[in-house]
């Protein structure tokens, strides 16, 4: 694995936050008591007030089973500019929004500490490694990824590389204002390795950087961060921009002024905010049909399958096929090679290989491999070959409306998880998600509300019946927190605890339904009052006309 440790060097350091760590520990213990699937761990035998701490909530753990194919590990909050050394694991949900996969306080930033963190995180994720991970170009992090996630593709954050380059070449950026634009074009707009190499050489010559140590190190690490070298691996990014690979989950919540006392409050605000945004995106996808721009059955199919944001990206690619033509180059045994180019841009053509027997294709741009959304070049070939609907291979489930239903990204992993000590997490979160969806649907009208309430009352009776019989609650084990071990929980105790959790969940749901009902009744009353007022105004207007 290539490294640029000459430029980016982790300094092993130990930080102390005084007694403030106790606030975090108290919070984590309370969250675990409220939900046994809220997991946290403290590194080794260190003093809990000076040791590294990792935590992840139950929702994040279940979301990882659906969206854990690509991960961003961010240590930017660990820099000296921040008061709290806060590290995060995040990913992308089916709307392309950031989703949380765990957090850590890194008071010790040694190689061993990062190895512990990744091992602990992987344990919390039941050993399922992501396809790809994006990190800052830090040597200790790189070593940890290499050791703990040997089969995961490591990428350096492009945004970080741009920022660091501007810092190290500050004198050049000040005297040559065009270098920033040219540097970004070289990185972002190069569609082939040859094109990148050519532009890079021109860049070095134009700005006299042939002997610059920084640029030499950045070039040596090009396979770790320049997009054209990474496009054969899934990173889930739909648009190429300067923020590629950057974690924005806590932007606007955690700042350089955030203290340890304020960390938990800001953390919960961020979690709540993104949860609300996901619900809004779910609602927008479910209740609004996007406007179709072509008569293509494929577009209609995609509109019904994808979430709204992903469909908009697909639609953009589909519309572009109108300006792209596919020309056959050669054919052999049902496999055809075609050249696809936009009208007037023959010099930027792409090669598509199409298999008519299996109705699939691959493109030299590798957009599908990188983002999970099919490119305009393959779509142009499908149009030329009269393929009217998208083959299932190109409908990546993680981008669909039903991303969280049925099997996950790794169904085998979920089956293993269900049979393991973490099965309690799966059961808890599946129930929780279904209850939330049930409540949201039940609040939409009085009729649906009444049906939902009846169903909940019936469910409560069945749960009570199971509770009285002492059957139906599967045995399991609760994740122990505070160290790396897993403590056993007696089956009877777990049954009682699970019943208590379900009963509490039903109580909360009933209360929410009552709130929704009160709100709906208030809205209906307002509408009736408004209707009455309008009727009076109309009647007065009619009388005025008669007069």
Short mmCIF file of N, CA, C and O in Angstrom, two decimals, residues 5 29 103 108 156 162 169 193 223 230 232 239 272 314 351 367 388 408 412 429 431 457 459 463 488 491 516 547:
data_model
loop_
_atom_site.label_atom_id
_atom_site.label_comp_id
_atom_site.label_asym_id
_atom_site.label_seq_id
_atom_site.Cartn_x
_atom_site.Cartn_y
_atom_site.Cartn_z
N UNK A 5 3.62 9.19 4.05
CA UNK A 5 3.93 9.50 5.45
C UNK A 5 5.00 10.58 5.57
O UNK A 5 5.15 11.19 6.61
N UNK A 29 -23.45 5.18 29.72
CA UNK A 29 -24.05 4.18 30.60
C UNK A 29 -25.57 4.32 30.64
O UNK A 29 -26.30 3.31 30.63
N UNK A 103 -18.84 6.70 16.85
CA UNK A 103 -18.03 7.86 17.25
C UNK A 103 -16.98 7.41 18.27
O UNK A 103 -17.11 6.35 18.88
N UNK A 108 -5.80 9.18 23.13
CA UNK A 108 -4.50 8.60 22.76
C UNK A 108 -4.51 8.38 21.26
O UNK A 108 -5.36 7.64 20.75
N UNK A 156 -7.75 8.15 0.26
CA UNK A 156 -7.53 9.38 0.99
C UNK A 156 -8.58 10.41 0.57
O UNK A 156 -8.94 10.50 -0.61
N UNK A 162 -6.75 18.52 -1.39
CA UNK A 162 -6.80 19.86 -1.95
C UNK A 162 -6.40 20.91 -0.91
O UNK A 162 -5.63 21.84 -1.18
N UNK A 169 1.60 24.79 -0.69
CA UNK A 169 2.02 25.59 -1.85
C UNK A 169 1.43 27.00 -1.77
O UNK A 169 1.10 27.61 -2.79
N UNK A 193 -6.29 7.50 -17.25
CA UNK A 193 -5.02 7.65 -16.56
C UNK A 193 -4.04 8.42 -17.42
O UNK A 193 -3.29 9.28 -16.94
N UNK A 223 -2.69 6.83 -6.65
CA UNK A 223 -3.62 5.69 -6.70
C UNK A 223 -4.48 5.58 -5.44
O UNK A 223 -5.38 4.76 -5.38
N UNK A 230 -9.49 5.24 -8.87
CA UNK A 230 -10.33 4.60 -7.85
C UNK A 230 -11.68 4.14 -8.38
O UNK A 230 -12.49 3.58 -7.64
N UNK A 232 -12.89 1.81 -10.10
CA UNK A 232 -13.29 0.40 -10.17
C UNK A 232 -13.85 -0.09 -8.84
O UNK A 232 -14.22 -1.27 -8.72
N UNK A 239 -21.84 12.69 -7.39
CA UNK A 239 -21.33 13.88 -8.05
C UNK A 239 -19.89 14.11 -7.63
O UNK A 239 -19.56 14.01 -6.45
N UNK A 272 -30.41 13.88 15.72
CA UNK A 272 -31.82 14.21 15.54
C UNK A 272 -32.09 14.92 14.24
O UNK A 272 -33.09 14.66 13.55
N UNK A 314 -30.19 9.39 -12.07
CA UNK A 314 -30.43 8.47 -13.19
C UNK A 314 -31.07 9.21 -14.36
O UNK A 314 -30.68 9.02 -15.52
N UNK A 351 -15.73 3.47 -24.35
CA UNK A 351 -15.94 2.15 -24.94
C UNK A 351 -16.87 1.33 -24.04
O UNK A 351 -16.62 1.20 -22.84
N UNK A 367 -18.60 4.39 -14.14
CA UNK A 367 -19.47 5.15 -13.24
C UNK A 367 -20.31 4.22 -12.37
O UNK A 367 -20.50 4.48 -11.17
N UNK A 388 -35.53 -1.99 -23.15
CA UNK A 388 -36.50 -0.99 -22.73
C UNK A 388 -36.58 -0.78 -21.22
O UNK A 388 -37.06 0.25 -20.75
N UNK A 408 -30.40 -7.36 3.60
CA UNK A 408 -29.52 -6.21 3.62
C UNK A 408 -28.48 -6.34 2.53
O UNK A 408 -28.56 -7.19 1.66
N UNK A 412 -26.23 -12.87 4.00
CA UNK A 412 -25.57 -13.92 4.79
C UNK A 412 -25.11 -13.35 6.13
O UNK A 412 -25.25 -13.99 7.18
N UNK A 429 -34.17 -3.33 16.50
CA UNK A 429 -34.24 -2.27 15.51
C UNK A 429 -35.28 -2.54 14.43
O UNK A 429 -35.91 -1.62 13.92
N UNK A 431 -38.12 -4.08 14.96
CA UNK A 431 -39.39 -3.72 15.60
C UNK A 431 -39.54 -2.20 15.67
O UNK A 431 -40.60 -1.65 15.35
N UNK A 457 -53.83 -2.06 19.52
CA UNK A 457 -54.50 -2.67 20.67
C UNK A 457 -54.49 -4.18 20.56
O UNK A 457 -54.27 -4.89 21.55
N UNK A 459 -52.26 -5.90 18.87
CA UNK A 459 -50.86 -6.31 19.07
C UNK A 459 -50.52 -6.35 20.56
O UNK A 459 -49.82 -7.26 21.03
N UNK A 463 -49.04 -9.52 22.65
CA UNK A 463 -47.79 -9.44 23.42
C UNK A 463 -48.04 -9.84 24.87
O UNK A 463 -47.26 -10.59 25.47
N UNK A 488 -22.81 -12.52 29.75
CA UNK A 488 -24.00 -13.34 29.55
C UNK A 488 -25.18 -12.78 30.31
O UNK A 488 -25.03 -12.19 31.37
N UNK A 491 -31.49 -16.29 30.35
CA UNK A 491 -32.65 -16.29 29.46
C UNK A 491 -33.90 -15.68 30.09
O UNK A 491 -34.57 -14.89 29.47
N UNK A 516 -50.70 12.75 17.84
CA UNK A 516 -51.06 12.92 16.43
C UNK A 516 -52.56 13.16 16.28
O UNK A 516 -53.01 13.99 15.50
N UNK A 547 -77.49 43.65 -4.23
CA UNK A 547 -77.82 45.04 -3.92
C UNK A 547 -77.33 45.97 -5.03
O UNK A 547 -77.93 46.98 -5.33
#
